[in-house]
Amino acid sequence: MIRKYKSYFIKFLYFENKQGIEYVFGIMGHPVIDLALTIQVTDIQYLGFRNEQAACYAAQAYGYLTRKPAAVLCVSGPGLLHVIGGMANAQVNCWPLIVLGGSCPEDHEGIGGFQEWPQVESSKLYCKYAARPPSATLIPLHVEKAVRLSTYGRPGATYLDLPATLLNQSVKEESIYDVAPCPPPPLTFPDQRLIQQAVNLLVRARKPLLIIGKGAAYGRAENEVRNLVYSTRIPFLPMPMGKGVVPDTNERCVSSARTFALQQSDVILLLGARLNWMLHFGKSPRFQADVKVIQVDLCPEELHNSVSSAVAIQSDISTATDSLVTILKERKWFVEESNPWWKDLQARSNKNKAIIQKMSMDISIPLNYYAVFKHIQDMIPSDCIICSEGANTMDIGKTILLNNQPRHRLDAATFGTMGVGLGFAIAAALYCKNNAPTKKVLCVEGDSAFGFSGMEIETMFRYKLPIIIIILNNNGIYGGLDNETFRQIQASGEPTQVTPPHCLTSETHYEKMLEMFGRKGYFCTTVQDIQHALRACLQVNDSPSLINIMINPQADRKEQKFTWLTESKL
């Protein structure tokens, strides 16, 4: 007897057995209802979310943590369009992701079908590969290609369009396209002549600096990069998601002297970081006008992208760094304790640390950012994964909340996307569940950022994920108003005309959201409140917790020499 298979079964049969997809995140609905149900018949795990964007953020974060793409399942039309923000985020951040979009039946196209939209065309701007399999028999081919293109070279998003007519199509078993599992991405090795040029630059440098980006974290290059730092004692500056590739607690970390280090260095070794807005495009006055950059990146298009690098090396970070270490050891090069450059960096670091320490010791009410983060840092486990978003919440937090292991910080990253925090935290909790069940996940949010995806708390409860959500509540975007001022302004006229655009409702009790699930949240105004709440939350192992910390609405970061964002010169 010839067996026939519905194509949605074929698709996930091949996902499970051939391509190793572990998780699908999404929101079910027409025309992917049967597909969502079928996923759970296989060994693939399905998590339903409250918003497609949050599902997409979770999927891509899981891809970053594992180097294997997870999938997002969405309905047609608006469902796919809600996902596109997440697709763009994955594409800009270079994280692997597969999006599966149900779509209008092909015979309804052009005549006003339900949720009809040109989905393949709409997705092409936001991913590396977008296609509609022409037949159910070819689904495995496109699945393998989507997996391969999402992980090979610079990782990114891929999209497969699944019209209702394709999902309902039956095909004979022998006609199904048989495809081999997608092998892991091949390693790229550097040109050894360029490695020699890079070594020559470093050896001659008076003020060398290593910058570690999230590409080094994604590339699993921590052993090689640590070997580089430990053997040469080169000062290093981690980018936010490069934190932990070398422990933040290492004495050669110069995060506390970031501006000084960037402005004074004469040779920069750039490992897996891009000279974009986050590094002020590599240009003066943030950098020396004649700084020499050694750029190591997997993607050839990234080389010389903002400034002309002195040495531009296309390679995996691990292989290039290993080659550098070998030759630098042969040359017996290292940055001595007595080196004037190192002494200057130490002095500037100590000065800035003293300023932050003074600010963190001010525990007057309402609290400031530094006092809150200092007392959180004092209590949390050293190996927890920290997800963070918000303006000052994220930026100040990265300077105080330390990471000593790679891929243990997830934040708004290159695209600066707000709303990612809870989705990222869900992905991190799943990763811990599978790899380190006792590891804690902290989701540190500004109150504005939390509002983008706050209902994903219900998702966390449904799947029993013990995530600790900490909200730094300053009543607004960047900053709001104190309670009395907010009431006076609201009473003074039409709210749409008198309420400043940056303000949110003052002293909102977000912690009460946990009461919907029969649990208790925590409202904190003092350091003692924070300590009590954290002790309690660290003991919870079967559900999320929420700590709502009121801080001074006018609290800000310490005074800076430059504004955080380099302005256009036009």
Short mmCIF file of N, CA, C and O in Angstrom, two decimals, residues 26-93:
data_model
loop_
_atom_site.label_atom_id
_atom_site.label_comp_id
_atom_site.label_asym_id
_atom_site.label_seq_id
_atom_site.Cartn_x
_atom_site.Cartn_y
_atom_site.Cartn_z
N GLY A 26 5.80 30.51 18.71
CA GLY A 26 4.86 31.19 17.84
C GLY A 26 3.48 31.37 18.41
O GLY A 26 3.26 31.24 19.62
N ILE A 27 2.55 31.70 17.52
CA ILE A 27 1.13 31.83 17.85
C ILE A 27 0.35 31.08 16.77
O ILE A 27 0.48 31.38 15.58
N MET A 28 -0.42 30.11 17.19
CA MET A 28 -1.15 29.31 16.21
C MET A 28 -2.44 30.02 15.77
O MET A 28 -2.95 30.90 16.45
N GLY A 29 -2.92 29.63 14.63
CA GLY A 29 -4.14 30.18 14.05
C GLY A 29 -4.22 29.76 12.60
O GLY A 29 -3.33 29.07 12.09
N HIS A 30 -5.24 30.16 11.92
CA HIS A 30 -5.43 29.78 10.52
C HIS A 30 -4.32 30.39 9.67
O HIS A 30 -4.02 31.56 9.83
N PRO A 31 -3.63 29.64 8.80
CA PRO A 31 -3.88 28.26 8.39
C PRO A 31 -2.88 27.25 9.00
O PRO A 31 -2.65 26.20 8.41
N VAL A 32 -2.28 27.57 10.15
CA VAL A 32 -1.23 26.69 10.70
C VAL A 32 -1.69 25.98 11.96
O VAL A 32 -0.86 25.53 12.76
N ILE A 33 -3.00 25.84 12.17
CA ILE A 33 -3.50 25.18 13.38
C ILE A 33 -3.04 23.73 13.43
O ILE A 33 -2.46 23.27 14.43
N ASP A 34 -3.27 22.97 12.35
CA ASP A 34 -2.87 21.57 12.33
C ASP A 34 -1.34 21.44 12.42
O ASP A 34 -0.83 20.50 13.04
N LEU A 35 -0.64 22.37 11.81
CA LEU A 35 0.81 22.34 11.86
C LEU A 35 1.31 22.49 13.29
O LEU A 35 2.20 21.76 13.74
N ALA A 36 0.74 23.44 14.03
CA ALA A 36 1.14 23.64 15.43
C ALA A 36 0.85 22.40 16.27
O ALA A 36 1.67 22.00 17.11
N LEU A 37 -0.30 21.78 16.03
CA LEU A 37 -0.63 20.57 16.78
C LEU A 37 0.29 19.41 16.43
O LEU A 37 0.68 18.61 17.29
N THR A 38 0.66 19.33 15.16
CA THR A 38 1.51 18.23 14.71
C THR A 38 2.92 18.32 15.28
O THR A 38 3.56 17.30 15.50
N ILE A 39 3.38 19.53 15.51
CA ILE A 39 4.74 19.70 16.06
C ILE A 39 4.91 18.89 17.33
O ILE A 39 5.94 18.26 17.55
N GLN A 40 3.88 18.90 18.18
CA GLN A 40 4.01 18.24 19.47
C GLN A 40 3.94 16.71 19.36
O GLN A 40 4.26 16.02 20.32
N VAL A 41 3.53 16.20 18.20
CA VAL A 41 3.55 14.75 17.99
C VAL A 41 4.99 14.29 17.81
O VAL A 41 5.34 13.15 18.13
N THR A 42 5.82 15.16 17.29
CA THR A 42 7.24 14.86 17.11
C THR A 42 7.97 15.19 18.40
O THR A 42 7.38 15.54 19.42
N ASP A 43 9.29 15.11 18.37
CA ASP A 43 10.10 15.46 19.53
C ASP A 43 10.41 16.95 19.58
O ASP A 43 11.15 17.40 20.45
N ILE A 44 9.88 17.70 18.66
CA ILE A 44 10.09 19.16 18.67
C ILE A 44 9.21 19.77 19.74
O ILE A 44 8.05 19.39 19.92
N GLN A 45 9.76 20.73 20.46
CA GLN A 45 9.02 21.37 21.54
C GLN A 45 8.44 22.70 21.04
O GLN A 45 9.13 23.47 20.39
N TYR A 46 7.17 22.92 21.37
CA TYR A 46 6.46 24.11 20.90
C TYR A 46 6.11 25.00 22.09
O TYR A 46 5.60 24.53 23.10
N LEU A 47 6.39 26.29 21.95
CA LEU A 47 6.00 27.28 22.95
C LEU A 47 5.14 28.34 22.29
O LEU A 47 5.57 29.00 21.34
N GLY A 48 3.92 28.47 22.80
CA GLY A 48 3.02 29.49 22.31
C GLY A 48 3.20 30.79 23.07
O GLY A 48 3.25 30.79 24.30
N PHE A 49 3.29 31.89 22.33
CA PHE A 49 3.52 33.21 22.92
C PHE A 49 2.26 34.06 22.84
O PHE A 49 1.24 33.66 22.29
N ARG A 50 2.34 35.27 23.38
CA ARG A 50 1.23 36.22 23.35
C ARG A 50 1.39 37.24 22.24
O ARG A 50 0.45 37.96 21.92
N ASN A 51 2.60 37.33 21.69
CA ASN A 51 2.86 38.29 20.61
C ASN A 51 3.94 37.70 19.70
O ASN A 51 4.91 37.13 20.19
N GLU A 52 3.73 37.82 18.40
CA GLU A 52 4.66 37.20 17.46
C GLU A 52 6.08 37.78 17.55
O GLU A 52 7.06 37.07 17.35
N GLN A 53 6.18 39.08 17.83
CA GLN A 53 7.52 39.65 17.94
C GLN A 53 8.30 38.99 19.06
O GLN A 53 9.47 38.64 18.92
N ALA A 54 7.65 38.83 20.22
CA ALA A 54 8.33 38.21 21.36
C ALA A 54 8.75 36.78 21.03
O ALA A 54 9.83 36.32 21.42
N ALA A 55 7.89 36.05 20.30
CA ALA A 55 8.24 34.70 19.89
C ALA A 55 9.48 34.71 19.00
O ALA A 55 10.37 33.86 19.12
N CYS A 56 9.54 35.69 18.12
CA CYS A 56 10.67 35.80 17.21
C CYS A 56 11.95 36.17 17.96
O CYS A 56 13.04 35.65 17.67
N TYR A 57 11.83 37.04 18.96
CA TYR A 57 13.01 37.39 19.76
C TYR A 57 13.52 36.17 20.53
O TYR A 57 14.73 35.95 20.64
N ALA A 58 12.60 35.37 21.04
CA ALA A 58 13.01 34.16 21.76
C ALA A 58 13.73 33.18 20.83
O ALA A 58 14.76 32.61 21.18
N ALA A 59 13.18 32.99 19.64
CA ALA A 59 13.76 32.03 18.71
C ALA A 59 15.18 32.43 18.32
O ALA A 59 16.09 31.59 18.28
N GLN A 60 15.40 33.71 18.03
CA GLN A 60 16.73 34.12 17.60
C GLN A 60 17.72 34.10 18.75
O GLN A 60 18.91 33.79 18.54
N ALA A 61 17.27 34.41 19.96
CA ALA A 61 18.18 34.33 21.11
C ALA A 61 18.59 32.89 21.36
O ALA A 61 19.75 32.61 21.70
N TYR A 62 17.65 31.97 21.18
CA TYR A 62 18.00 30.55 21.33
C TYR A 62 19.01 30.16 20.25
O TYR A 62 19.94 29.39 20.51
N GLY A 63 18.86 30.69 19.06
CA GLY A 63 19.83 30.44 18.00
C GLY A 63 21.21 30.98 18.34
O GLY A 63 22.23 30.34 18.07
N TYR A 64 21.25 32.16 18.95
CA TYR A 64 22.53 32.74 19.37
C TYR A 64 23.19 31.89 20.44
O TYR A 64 24.40 31.64 20.40
N LEU A 65 22.41 31.41 21.39
CA LEU A 65 22.96 30.64 22.50
C LEU A 65 23.44 29.25 22.08
O LEU A 65 24.36 28.69 22.69
N THR A 66 22.84 28.69 21.03
CA THR A 66 23.14 27.30 20.65
C THR A 66 23.86 27.16 19.31
O THR A 66 24.34 26.08 18.99
N ARG A 67 23.88 28.22 18.51
CA ARG A 67 24.40 28.20 17.13
C ARG A 67 23.55 27.33 16.21
O ARG A 67 23.97 26.99 15.11
N LYS A 68 22.34 26.98 16.64
CA LYS A 68 21.41 26.23 15.80
C LYS A 68 20.11 27.02 15.74
O LYS A 68 19.61 27.48 16.77
N PRO A 69 19.53 27.17 14.56
CA PRO A 69 18.33 27.99 14.48
C PRO A 69 17.13 27.32 15.13
O PRO A 69 16.93 26.12 15.02
N ALA A 70 16.35 28.12 15.84
CA ALA A 70 15.01 27.73 16.23
C ALA A 70 14.04 28.31 15.20
O ALA A 70 14.43 29.12 14.37
N ALA A 71 12.79 27.88 15.26
CA ALA A 71 11.81 28.33 14.28
C ALA A 71 10.73 29.17 14.94
O ALA A 71 10.41 28.99 16.11
N VAL A 72 10.18 30.09 14.16
CA VAL A 72 9.02 30.87 14.56
C VAL A 72 7.87 30.48 13.64
O VAL A 72 8.03 30.45 12.42
N LEU A 73 6.74 30.16 14.22
CA LEU A 73 5.55 29.83 13.45
C LEU A 73 4.53 30.94 13.61
O LEU A 73 4.21 31.33 14.73
N CYS A 74 4.06 31.47 12.50
CA CYS A 74 3.09 32.56 12.57
C CYS A 74 2.00 32.37 11.54
O CYS A 74 2.15 31.63 10.56
N VAL A 75 0.90 33.06 11.75
CA VAL A 75 -0.22 33.00 10.82
C VAL A 75 0.03 33.96 9.67
O VAL A 75 1.02 34.69 9.65
N SER A 76 -0.87 33.96 8.74
CA SER A 76 -0.72 34.76 7.54
C SER A 76 -0.92 36.24 7.79
O SER A 76 -1.43 36.66 8.83
N GLY A 77 -0.52 37.06 6.82
CA GLY A 77 -0.79 38.50 6.84
C GLY A 77 -0.22 39.20 8.05
O GLY A 77 1.00 39.31 8.21
N PRO A 78 -1.07 39.72 8.92
CA PRO A 78 -0.58 40.47 10.08
C PRO A 78 0.31 39.66 11.00
O PRO A 78 1.20 40.21 11.64
N GLY A 79 0.09 38.35 11.07
CA GLY A 79 0.97 37.52 11.89
C GLY A 79 2.40 37.60 11.40
O GLY A 79 3.34 37.79 12.19
N LEU A 80 2.60 37.44 10.11
CA LEU A 80 3.94 37.53 9.53
C LEU A 80 4.49 38.94 9.68
O LEU A 80 5.67 39.14 9.99
N LEU A 81 3.66 39.94 9.49
CA LEU A 81 4.14 41.32 9.59
C LEU A 81 4.57 41.66 11.01
O LEU A 81 5.50 42.44 11.22
N HIS A 82 3.91 41.08 12.01
CA HIS A 82 4.35 41.28 13.38
C HIS A 82 5.73 40.66 13.61
O HIS A 82 6.51 41.15 14.42
N VAL A 83 6.03 39.59 12.90
CA VAL A 83 7.31 38.89 13.05
C VAL A 83 8.45 39.66 12.39
O VAL A 83 9.61 39.55 12.80
N ILE A 84 8.13 40.49 11.41
CA ILE A 84 9.19 41.11 10.61
C ILE A 84 10.13 41.96 11.46
O ILE A 84 11.33 42.01 11.21
N GLY A 85 9.61 42.62 12.50
CA GLY A 85 10.51 43.37 13.39
C GLY A 85 11.55 42.46 14.01
O GLY A 85 12.73 42.82 14.12
N GLY A 86 11.14 41.26 14.40
CA GLY A 86 12.08 40.30 14.96
C GLY A 86 13.04 39.76 13.91
O GLY A 86 14.22 39.52 14.18
N MET A 87 12.54 39.55 12.69
CA MET A 87 13.41 39.11 11.61
C MET A 87 14.52 40.12 11.36
O MET A 87 15.70 39.75 11.21
N ALA A 88 14.15 41.39 11.31
CA ALA A 88 15.16 42.44 11.09
C ALA A 88 16.18 42.45 12.22
O ALA A 88 17.38 42.62 11.99
N ASN A 89 15.71 42.24 13.44
CA ASN A 89 16.63 42.22 14.58
C ASN A 89 17.62 41.07 14.46
O ASN A 89 18.82 41.23 14.71
N ALA A 90 17.14 39.89 14.07
CA ALA A 90 18.03 38.75 13.89
C ALA A 90 19.02 39.01 12.76
O ALA A 90 20.21 38.65 12.86
N GLN A 91 18.55 39.61 11.71
CA GLN A 91 19.41 39.87 10.55
C GLN A 91 20.51 40.87 10.90
O GLN A 91 21.68 40.67 10.57
N VAL A 92 20.16 41.95 11.57
CA VAL A 92 21.15 42.96 11.94
C VAL A 92 22.11 42.44 12.99
O VAL A 92 23.32 42.71 12.97
N ASN A 93 21.60 41.63 13.94
CA ASN A 93 22.45 41.07 14.99
C ASN A 93 23.24 39.85 14.53
O ASN A 93 24.10 39.36 15.27
#
